[in-house]
Short mmCIF file of C-alpha atoms in Angstrom, two decimals:
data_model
loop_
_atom_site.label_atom_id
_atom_site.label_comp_id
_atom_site.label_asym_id
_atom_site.label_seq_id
_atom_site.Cartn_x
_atom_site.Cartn_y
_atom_site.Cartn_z
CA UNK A 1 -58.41 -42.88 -238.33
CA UNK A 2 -60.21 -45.57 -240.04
CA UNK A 3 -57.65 -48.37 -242.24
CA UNK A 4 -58.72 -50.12 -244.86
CA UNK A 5 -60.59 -53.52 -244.81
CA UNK A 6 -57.77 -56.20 -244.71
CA UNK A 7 -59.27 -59.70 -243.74
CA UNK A 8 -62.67 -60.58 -244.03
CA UNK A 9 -64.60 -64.02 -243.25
CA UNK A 10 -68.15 -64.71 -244.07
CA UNK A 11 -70.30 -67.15 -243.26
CA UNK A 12 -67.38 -69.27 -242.45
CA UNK A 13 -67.85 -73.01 -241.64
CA UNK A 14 -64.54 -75.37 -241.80
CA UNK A 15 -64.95 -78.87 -240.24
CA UNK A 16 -63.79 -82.50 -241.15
CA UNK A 17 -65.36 -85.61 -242.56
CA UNK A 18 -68.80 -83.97 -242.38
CA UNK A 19 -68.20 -82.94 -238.81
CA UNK A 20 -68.31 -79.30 -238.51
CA UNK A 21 -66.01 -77.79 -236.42
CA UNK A 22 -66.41 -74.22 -237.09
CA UNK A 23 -70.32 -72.54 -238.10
CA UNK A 24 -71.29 -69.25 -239.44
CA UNK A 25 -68.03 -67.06 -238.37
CA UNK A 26 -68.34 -63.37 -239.15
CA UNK A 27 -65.59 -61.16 -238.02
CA UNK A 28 -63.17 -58.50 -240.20
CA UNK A 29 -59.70 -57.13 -239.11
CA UNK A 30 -58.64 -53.86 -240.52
CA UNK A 31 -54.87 -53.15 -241.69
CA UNK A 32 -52.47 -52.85 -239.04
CA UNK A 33 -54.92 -54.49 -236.27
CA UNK A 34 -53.93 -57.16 -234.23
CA UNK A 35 -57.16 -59.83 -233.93
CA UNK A 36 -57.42 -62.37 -231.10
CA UNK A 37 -59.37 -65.54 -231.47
CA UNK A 38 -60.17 -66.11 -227.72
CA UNK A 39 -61.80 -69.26 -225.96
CA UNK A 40 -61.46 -72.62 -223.91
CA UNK A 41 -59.93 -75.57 -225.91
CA UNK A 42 -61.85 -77.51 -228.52
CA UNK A 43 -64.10 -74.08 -229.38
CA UNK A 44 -62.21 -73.74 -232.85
CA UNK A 45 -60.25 -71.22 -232.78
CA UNK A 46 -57.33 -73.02 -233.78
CA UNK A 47 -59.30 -74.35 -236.64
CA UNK A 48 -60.54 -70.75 -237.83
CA UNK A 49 -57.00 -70.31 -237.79
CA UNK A 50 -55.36 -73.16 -239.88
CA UNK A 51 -58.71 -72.04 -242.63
CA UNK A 52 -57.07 -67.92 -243.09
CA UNK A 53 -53.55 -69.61 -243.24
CA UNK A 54 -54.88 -72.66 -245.84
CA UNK A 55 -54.25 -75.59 -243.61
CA UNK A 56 -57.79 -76.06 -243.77
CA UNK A 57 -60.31 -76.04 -246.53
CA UNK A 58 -63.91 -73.95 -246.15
CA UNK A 59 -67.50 -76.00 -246.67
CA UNK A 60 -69.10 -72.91 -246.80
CA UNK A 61 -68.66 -69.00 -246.68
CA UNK A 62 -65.53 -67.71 -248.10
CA UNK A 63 -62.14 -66.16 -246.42
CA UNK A 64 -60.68 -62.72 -248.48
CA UNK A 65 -57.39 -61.10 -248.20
CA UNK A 66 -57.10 -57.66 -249.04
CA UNK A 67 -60.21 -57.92 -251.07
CA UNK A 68 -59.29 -61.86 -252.51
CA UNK A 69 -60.78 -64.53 -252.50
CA UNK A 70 -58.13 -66.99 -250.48
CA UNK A 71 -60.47 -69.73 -249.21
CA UNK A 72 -64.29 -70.66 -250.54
CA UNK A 73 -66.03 -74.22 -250.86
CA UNK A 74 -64.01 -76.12 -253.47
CA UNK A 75 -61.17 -73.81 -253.95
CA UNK A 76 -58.26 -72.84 -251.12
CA UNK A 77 -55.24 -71.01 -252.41
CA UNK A 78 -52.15 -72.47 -251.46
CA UNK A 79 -50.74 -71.05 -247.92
CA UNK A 80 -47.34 -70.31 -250.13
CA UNK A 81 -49.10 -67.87 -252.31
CA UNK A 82 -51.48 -66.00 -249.72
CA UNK A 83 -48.23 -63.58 -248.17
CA UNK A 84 -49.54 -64.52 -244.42
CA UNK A 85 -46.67 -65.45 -242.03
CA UNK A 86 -46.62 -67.81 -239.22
CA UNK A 87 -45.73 -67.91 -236.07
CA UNK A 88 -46.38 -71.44 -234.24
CA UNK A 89 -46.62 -72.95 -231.26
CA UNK A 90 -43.21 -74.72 -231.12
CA UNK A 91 -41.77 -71.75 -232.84
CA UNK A 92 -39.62 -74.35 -235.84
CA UNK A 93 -36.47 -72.72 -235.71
CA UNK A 94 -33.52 -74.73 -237.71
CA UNK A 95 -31.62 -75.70 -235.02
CA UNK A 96 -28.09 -75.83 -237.30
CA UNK A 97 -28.66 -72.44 -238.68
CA UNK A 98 -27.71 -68.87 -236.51
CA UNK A 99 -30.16 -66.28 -235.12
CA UNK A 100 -28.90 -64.03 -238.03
CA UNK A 101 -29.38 -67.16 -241.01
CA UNK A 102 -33.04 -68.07 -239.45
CA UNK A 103 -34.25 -64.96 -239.58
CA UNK A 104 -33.02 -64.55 -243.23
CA UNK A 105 -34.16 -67.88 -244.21
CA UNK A 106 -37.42 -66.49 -246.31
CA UNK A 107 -35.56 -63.74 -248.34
CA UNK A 108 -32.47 -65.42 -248.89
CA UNK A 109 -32.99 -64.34 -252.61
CA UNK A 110 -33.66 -61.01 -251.55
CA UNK A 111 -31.43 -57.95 -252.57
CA UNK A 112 -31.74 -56.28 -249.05
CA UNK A 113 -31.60 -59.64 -247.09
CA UNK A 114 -28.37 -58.80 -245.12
CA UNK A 115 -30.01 -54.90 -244.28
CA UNK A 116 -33.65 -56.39 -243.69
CA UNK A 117 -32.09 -59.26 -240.92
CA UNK A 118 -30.05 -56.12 -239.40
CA UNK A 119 -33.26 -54.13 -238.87
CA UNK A 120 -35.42 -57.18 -237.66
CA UNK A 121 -32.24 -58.08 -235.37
CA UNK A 122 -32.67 -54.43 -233.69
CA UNK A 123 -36.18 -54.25 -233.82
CA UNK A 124 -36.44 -57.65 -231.49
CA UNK A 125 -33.30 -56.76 -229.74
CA UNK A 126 -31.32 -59.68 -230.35
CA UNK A 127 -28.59 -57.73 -232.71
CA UNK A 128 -25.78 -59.35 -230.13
CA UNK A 129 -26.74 -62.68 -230.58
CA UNK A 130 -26.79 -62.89 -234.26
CA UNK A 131 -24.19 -65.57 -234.39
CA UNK A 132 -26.14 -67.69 -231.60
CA UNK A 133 -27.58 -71.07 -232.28
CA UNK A 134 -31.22 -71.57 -231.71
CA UNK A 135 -30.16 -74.08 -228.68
CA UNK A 136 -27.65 -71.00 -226.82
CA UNK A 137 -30.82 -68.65 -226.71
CA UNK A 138 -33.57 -68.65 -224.09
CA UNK A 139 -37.21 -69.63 -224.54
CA UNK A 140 -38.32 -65.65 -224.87
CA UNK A 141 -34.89 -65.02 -227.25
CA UNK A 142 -36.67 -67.96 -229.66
CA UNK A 143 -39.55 -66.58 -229.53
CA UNK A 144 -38.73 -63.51 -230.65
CA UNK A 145 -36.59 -65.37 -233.35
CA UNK A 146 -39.46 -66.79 -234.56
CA UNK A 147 -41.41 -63.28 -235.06
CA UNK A 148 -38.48 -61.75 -236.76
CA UNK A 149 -38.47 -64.68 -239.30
CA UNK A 150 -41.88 -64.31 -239.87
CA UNK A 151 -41.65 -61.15 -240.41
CA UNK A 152 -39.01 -60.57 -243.06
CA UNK A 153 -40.73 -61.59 -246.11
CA UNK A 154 -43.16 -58.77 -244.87
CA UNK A 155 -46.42 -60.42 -245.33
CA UNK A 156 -49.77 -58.76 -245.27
CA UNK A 157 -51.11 -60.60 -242.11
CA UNK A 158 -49.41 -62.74 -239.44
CA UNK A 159 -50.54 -65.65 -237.66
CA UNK A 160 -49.61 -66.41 -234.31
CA UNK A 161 -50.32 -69.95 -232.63
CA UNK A 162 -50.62 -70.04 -228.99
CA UNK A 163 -47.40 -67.88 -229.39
CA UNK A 164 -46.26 -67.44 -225.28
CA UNK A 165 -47.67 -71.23 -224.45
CA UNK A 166 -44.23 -72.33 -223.88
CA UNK A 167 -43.38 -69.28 -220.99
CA UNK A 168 -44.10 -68.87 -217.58
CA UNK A 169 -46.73 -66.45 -216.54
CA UNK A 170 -44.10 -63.60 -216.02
CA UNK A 171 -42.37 -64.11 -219.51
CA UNK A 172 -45.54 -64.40 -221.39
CA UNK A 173 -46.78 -60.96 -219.54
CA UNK A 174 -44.04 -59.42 -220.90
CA UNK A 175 -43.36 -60.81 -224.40
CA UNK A 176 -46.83 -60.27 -224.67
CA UNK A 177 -46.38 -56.37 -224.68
CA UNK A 178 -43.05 -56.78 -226.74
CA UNK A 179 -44.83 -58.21 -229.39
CA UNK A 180 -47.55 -55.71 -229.86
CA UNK A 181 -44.77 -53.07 -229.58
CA UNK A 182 -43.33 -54.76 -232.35
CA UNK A 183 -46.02 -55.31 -234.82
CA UNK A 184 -47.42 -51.69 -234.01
CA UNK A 185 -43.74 -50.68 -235.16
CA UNK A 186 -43.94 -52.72 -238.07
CA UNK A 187 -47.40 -51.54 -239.10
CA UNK A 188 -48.14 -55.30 -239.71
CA UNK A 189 -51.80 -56.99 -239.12
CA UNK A 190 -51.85 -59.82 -237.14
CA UNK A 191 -54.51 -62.53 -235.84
CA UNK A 192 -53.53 -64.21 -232.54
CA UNK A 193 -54.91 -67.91 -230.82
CA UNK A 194 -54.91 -67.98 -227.23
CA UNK A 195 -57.49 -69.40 -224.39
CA UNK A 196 -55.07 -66.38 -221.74
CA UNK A 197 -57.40 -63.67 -221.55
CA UNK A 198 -54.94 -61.57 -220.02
CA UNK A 199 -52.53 -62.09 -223.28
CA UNK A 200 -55.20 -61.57 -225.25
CA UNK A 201 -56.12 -58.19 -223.87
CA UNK A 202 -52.06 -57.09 -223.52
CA UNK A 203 -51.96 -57.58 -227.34
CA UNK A 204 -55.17 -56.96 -229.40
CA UNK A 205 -57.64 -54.16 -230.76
CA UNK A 206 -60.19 -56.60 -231.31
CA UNK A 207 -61.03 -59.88 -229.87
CA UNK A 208 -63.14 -62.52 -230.90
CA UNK A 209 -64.62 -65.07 -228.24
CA UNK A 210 -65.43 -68.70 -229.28
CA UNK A 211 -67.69 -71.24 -227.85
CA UNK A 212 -68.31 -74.58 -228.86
CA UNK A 213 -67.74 -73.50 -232.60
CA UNK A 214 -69.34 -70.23 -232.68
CA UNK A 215 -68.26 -66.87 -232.57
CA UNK A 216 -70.01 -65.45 -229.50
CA UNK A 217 -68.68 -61.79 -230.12
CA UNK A 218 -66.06 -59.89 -231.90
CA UNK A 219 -65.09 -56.84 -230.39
CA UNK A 220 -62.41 -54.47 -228.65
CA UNK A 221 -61.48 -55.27 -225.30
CA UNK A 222 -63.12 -52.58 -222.96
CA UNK A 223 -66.25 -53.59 -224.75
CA UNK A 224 -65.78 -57.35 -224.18
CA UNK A 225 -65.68 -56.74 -220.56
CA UNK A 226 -68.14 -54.05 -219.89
CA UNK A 227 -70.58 -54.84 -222.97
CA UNK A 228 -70.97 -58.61 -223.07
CA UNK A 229 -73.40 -59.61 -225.66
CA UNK A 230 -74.24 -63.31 -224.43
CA UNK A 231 -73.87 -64.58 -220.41
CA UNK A 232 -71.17 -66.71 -221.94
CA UNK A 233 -69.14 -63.75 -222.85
CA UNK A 234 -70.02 -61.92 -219.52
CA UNK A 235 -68.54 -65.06 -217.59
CA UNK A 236 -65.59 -65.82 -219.47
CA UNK A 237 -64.18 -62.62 -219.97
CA UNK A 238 -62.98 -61.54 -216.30
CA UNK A 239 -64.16 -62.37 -213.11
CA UNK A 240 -67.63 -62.29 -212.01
CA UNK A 241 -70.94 -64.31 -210.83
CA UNK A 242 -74.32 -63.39 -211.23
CA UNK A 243 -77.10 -63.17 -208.88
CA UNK A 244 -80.83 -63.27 -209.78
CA UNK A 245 -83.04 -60.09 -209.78
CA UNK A 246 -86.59 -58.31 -210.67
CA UNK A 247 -86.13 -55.48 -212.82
CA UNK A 248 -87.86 -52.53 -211.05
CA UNK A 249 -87.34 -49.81 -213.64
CA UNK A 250 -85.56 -49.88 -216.67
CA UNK A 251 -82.59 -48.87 -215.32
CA UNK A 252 -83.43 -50.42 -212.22
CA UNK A 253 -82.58 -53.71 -210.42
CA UNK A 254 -84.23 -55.31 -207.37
CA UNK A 255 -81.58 -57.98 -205.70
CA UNK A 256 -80.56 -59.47 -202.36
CA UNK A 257 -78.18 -57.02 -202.16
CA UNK A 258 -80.92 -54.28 -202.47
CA UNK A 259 -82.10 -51.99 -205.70
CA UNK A 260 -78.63 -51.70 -208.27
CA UNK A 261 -79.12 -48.58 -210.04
CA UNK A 262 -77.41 -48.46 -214.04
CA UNK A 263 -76.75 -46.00 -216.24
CA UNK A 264 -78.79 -47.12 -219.20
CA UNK A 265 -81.90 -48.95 -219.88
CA UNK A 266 -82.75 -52.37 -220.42
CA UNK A 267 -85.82 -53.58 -222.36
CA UNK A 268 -87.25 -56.08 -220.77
CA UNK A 269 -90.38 -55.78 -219.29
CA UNK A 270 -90.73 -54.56 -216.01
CA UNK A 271 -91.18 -57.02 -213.25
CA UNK A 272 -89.10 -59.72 -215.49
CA UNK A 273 -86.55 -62.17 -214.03
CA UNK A 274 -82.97 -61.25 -214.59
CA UNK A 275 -79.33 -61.77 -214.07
CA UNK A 276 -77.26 -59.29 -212.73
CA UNK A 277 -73.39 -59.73 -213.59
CA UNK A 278 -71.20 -58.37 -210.51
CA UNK A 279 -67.32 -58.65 -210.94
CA UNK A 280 -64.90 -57.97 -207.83
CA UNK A 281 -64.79 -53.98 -208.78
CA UNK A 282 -68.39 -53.90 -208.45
CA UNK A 283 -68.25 -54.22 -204.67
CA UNK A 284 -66.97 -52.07 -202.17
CA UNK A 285 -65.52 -52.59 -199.09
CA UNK A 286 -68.01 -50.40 -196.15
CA UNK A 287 -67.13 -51.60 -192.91
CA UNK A 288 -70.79 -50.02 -191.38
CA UNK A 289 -72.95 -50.77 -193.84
CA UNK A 290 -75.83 -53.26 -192.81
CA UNK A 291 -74.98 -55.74 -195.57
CA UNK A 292 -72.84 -58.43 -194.83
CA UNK A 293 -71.19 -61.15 -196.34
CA UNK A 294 -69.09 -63.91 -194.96
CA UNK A 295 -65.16 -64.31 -196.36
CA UNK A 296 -64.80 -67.95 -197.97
CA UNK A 297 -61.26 -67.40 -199.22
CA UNK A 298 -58.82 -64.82 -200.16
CA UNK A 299 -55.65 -64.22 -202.34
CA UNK A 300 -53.08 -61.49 -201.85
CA UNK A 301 -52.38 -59.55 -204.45
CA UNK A 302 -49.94 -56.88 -203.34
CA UNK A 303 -52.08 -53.80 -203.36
CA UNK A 304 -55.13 -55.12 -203.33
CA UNK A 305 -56.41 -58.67 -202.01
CA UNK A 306 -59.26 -60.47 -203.65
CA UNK A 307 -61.61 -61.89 -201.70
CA UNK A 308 -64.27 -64.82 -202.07
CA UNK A 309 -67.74 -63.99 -200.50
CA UNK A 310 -70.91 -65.58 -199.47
CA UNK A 311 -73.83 -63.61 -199.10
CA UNK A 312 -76.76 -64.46 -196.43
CA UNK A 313 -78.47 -66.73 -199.52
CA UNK A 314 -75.49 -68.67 -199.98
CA UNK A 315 -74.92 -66.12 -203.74
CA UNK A 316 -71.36 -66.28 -204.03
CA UNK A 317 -69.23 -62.76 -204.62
CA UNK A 318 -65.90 -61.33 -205.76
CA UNK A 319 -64.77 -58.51 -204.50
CA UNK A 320 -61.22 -57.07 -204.60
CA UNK A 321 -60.37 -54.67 -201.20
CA UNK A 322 -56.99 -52.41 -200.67
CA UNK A 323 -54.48 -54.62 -199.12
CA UNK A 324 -54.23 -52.76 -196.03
CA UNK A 325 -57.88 -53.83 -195.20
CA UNK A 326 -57.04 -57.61 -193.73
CA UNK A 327 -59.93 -60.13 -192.60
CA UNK A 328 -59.72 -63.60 -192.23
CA UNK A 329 -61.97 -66.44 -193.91
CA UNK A 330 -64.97 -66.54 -191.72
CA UNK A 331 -65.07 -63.07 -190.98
CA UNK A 332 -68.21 -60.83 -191.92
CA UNK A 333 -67.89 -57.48 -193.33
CA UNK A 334 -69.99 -54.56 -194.75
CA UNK A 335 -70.61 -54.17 -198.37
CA UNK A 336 -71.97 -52.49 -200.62
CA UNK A 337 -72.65 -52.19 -204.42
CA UNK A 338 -71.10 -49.58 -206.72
CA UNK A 339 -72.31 -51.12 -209.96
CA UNK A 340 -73.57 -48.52 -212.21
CA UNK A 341 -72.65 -49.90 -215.65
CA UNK A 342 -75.18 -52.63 -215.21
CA UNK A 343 -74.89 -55.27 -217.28
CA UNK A 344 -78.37 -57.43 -216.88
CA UNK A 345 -79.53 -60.76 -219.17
CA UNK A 346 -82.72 -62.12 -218.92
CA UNK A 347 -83.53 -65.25 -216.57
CA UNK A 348 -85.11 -68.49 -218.12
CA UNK A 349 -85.49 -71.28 -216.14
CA UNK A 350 -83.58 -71.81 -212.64
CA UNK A 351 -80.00 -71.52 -213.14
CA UNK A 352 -80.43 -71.01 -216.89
CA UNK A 353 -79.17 -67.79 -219.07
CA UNK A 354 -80.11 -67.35 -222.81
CA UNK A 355 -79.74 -64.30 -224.42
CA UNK A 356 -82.62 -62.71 -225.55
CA UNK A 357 -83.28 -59.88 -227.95
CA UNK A 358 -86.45 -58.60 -226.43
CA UNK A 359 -84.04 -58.06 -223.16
CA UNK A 360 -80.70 -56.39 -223.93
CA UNK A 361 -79.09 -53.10 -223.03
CA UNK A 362 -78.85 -50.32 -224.57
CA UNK A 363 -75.19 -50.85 -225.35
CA UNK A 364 -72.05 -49.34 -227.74
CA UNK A 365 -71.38 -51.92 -229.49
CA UNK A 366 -69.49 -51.76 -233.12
CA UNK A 367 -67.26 -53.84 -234.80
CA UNK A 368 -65.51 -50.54 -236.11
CA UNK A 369 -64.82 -48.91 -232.75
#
């Protein structure tokens, strides 16, 4: 079931003092989605950000809401009047008011304030700490403080900063999930910053991945890991290296590790250069086969145990083994390659990937999937 079109930017560029920080962004978010904007700090994320919420003004392109205009060159609409919550980093809860009088703190005027807090109090599970004080509560409890606030006046879209930056790994795993849960419950659209792939993944149906200002790609999950458009994407998005190759066929690869066999063609002309992206799931553990690699490292991961490889060249690997199969740095051992969702760019230049559209998969790519 397709939902209507919710948030829309165009041609977006948002910088300061003539600097621009942010160029050409494209992306749209349907109602009830939850958006990521994913990449390494400084890429502008936060930026695109601050622009939907009207922190920022727009040089060019425009930002709509629900079919307004909210943001265009000369003209933002104050953040006040746009209904988009937010969620930030620090979470800005009034430390003299309750759990109960925070989250009620946007609709005190309201008719149904006392039954609305009461739901949002269930819905995050805090209903027995109503009468708590934002410095009795733990750093998850605030959190979810925070999202119930934002929530209440029921805006159209929500904003969330870097929401889990101030939880440990196991916290922000799980708060992570909570929080979709939540939203999804609350049918409410969201747009998420984070540079923690993993959150980003637990939590949105579309992702958009930034670097150095752009927007590399905008897409769902599954096809942000097994469709990268650009090497950047391929590299950042999970775990993987590439190793050089000669494309034999057009769904065939000639490497070091021997001919890697796809499941779809590539375009570029055969005989051409080309990288071949292999993440840890791409290679298998066989124990006779005659290609070997040497163990540089490995981490323990309860069922299965990563290791770090070297092949004969010096090509480093990734491969992830059961945890029952135990060798020790230095070691060799058999692999072999069970890649068939090939995912190839073309080489230019020693050590050098570009995307090129004369060289590109044939891949399933849509913004509406």
């Amino acid at each position: 079931m397709t939902h209507p079109l919710l948030l829309n930017l165009s041609d977006l560029v948002c910088g300061y003092q003539g600097h621009k920080v942010v160029q050409q962004i494209n992306l749209h978010l349907n109602a009830g989605d939850i958006g990521c904007l994913l990449g390494p700090s400084g890429c502008g994320k936060t930026t695109t950000l601050r622009a939907i919420a009207g922190f920022e003004p727009v040089q060019d392109g425009e930002i709509q809401l629900a079919g307004e205009v909210i943001s265009r060159a000369g003209f933002t609409l104050a953040p006040e009047k746009r209904h988009i919550g937010m969620v930030f980093q620090d979470y800005a809860l009034f430390p003299h008011l309750t759990v109960a009088e925070n989250i009620a703190f946007g609709i005190r005027q309201h008719p149904r304030r006392k039954r609305i807090t009461a739901e949002l109090l269930e819905l995050v599970k805090l209903a027995p700490l109503a009468q708590r004080y934002p410095h009795e509560l733990s750093g998850g409890q605030q959190q979810r403080v925070a999202l119930a606030r934002a929530l209440a006046p029921e805006p159209q879209l929500l904003l969330l900063d870097e929401p889990f930056s101030n939880l440990d790994v196991e916290l922000r795993r799980k708060l992570s999930h909570e929080v979709r849960e939540i939203l999804k419950a609350r049918g409410t659209s969201a747009v998420l910053v984070t540079h923690d792939q993993e959150e980003a993944f637990a939590v949105s149906d579309h992702v958009g991945v930034f670097r150095n200002g752009r927007l590399e790609q905008w897409d769902t999950p599954y096809n942000l890991y097994h469709e990268p458009l650009t090497p950047f994407v391929a590299s950042f998005v999970g775990q993987g290296y590439f190793i050089r190759g000669q494309l034999l066929s057009p769904e065939t690869v000639q490497t070091e590790l021997g001919a890697i066999q796809g499941n779809r063609a590539y375009t570029c002309p055969i005989g051409s250069t080309v990288e071949v992206l292999l993440r840890p799931d791409d290679i298998v553990y066989m124990p006779h086969s005659t290609l070997k690699a040497t163990i540089t490292g490995k981490t323990f991961l309860g069922a299965s145990t990563l290791y770090r490889l070297q092949l004969p060249t010096g090509s480093p690997l990734e491969a992830i083994f059961p945890s029952h199969i135990d060798h020790l740095p230095g070691e060799q051992v058999g692999i072999g390659v069970a890649a068939e969702h090939l995912v190839v760019f073309p080489a230019q230049g020693e050590g050098t990937l570009q995307p090129d559209p004369a060289c590109s998969g044939v891949r399933r790519y849509s913004e509406d999937s």
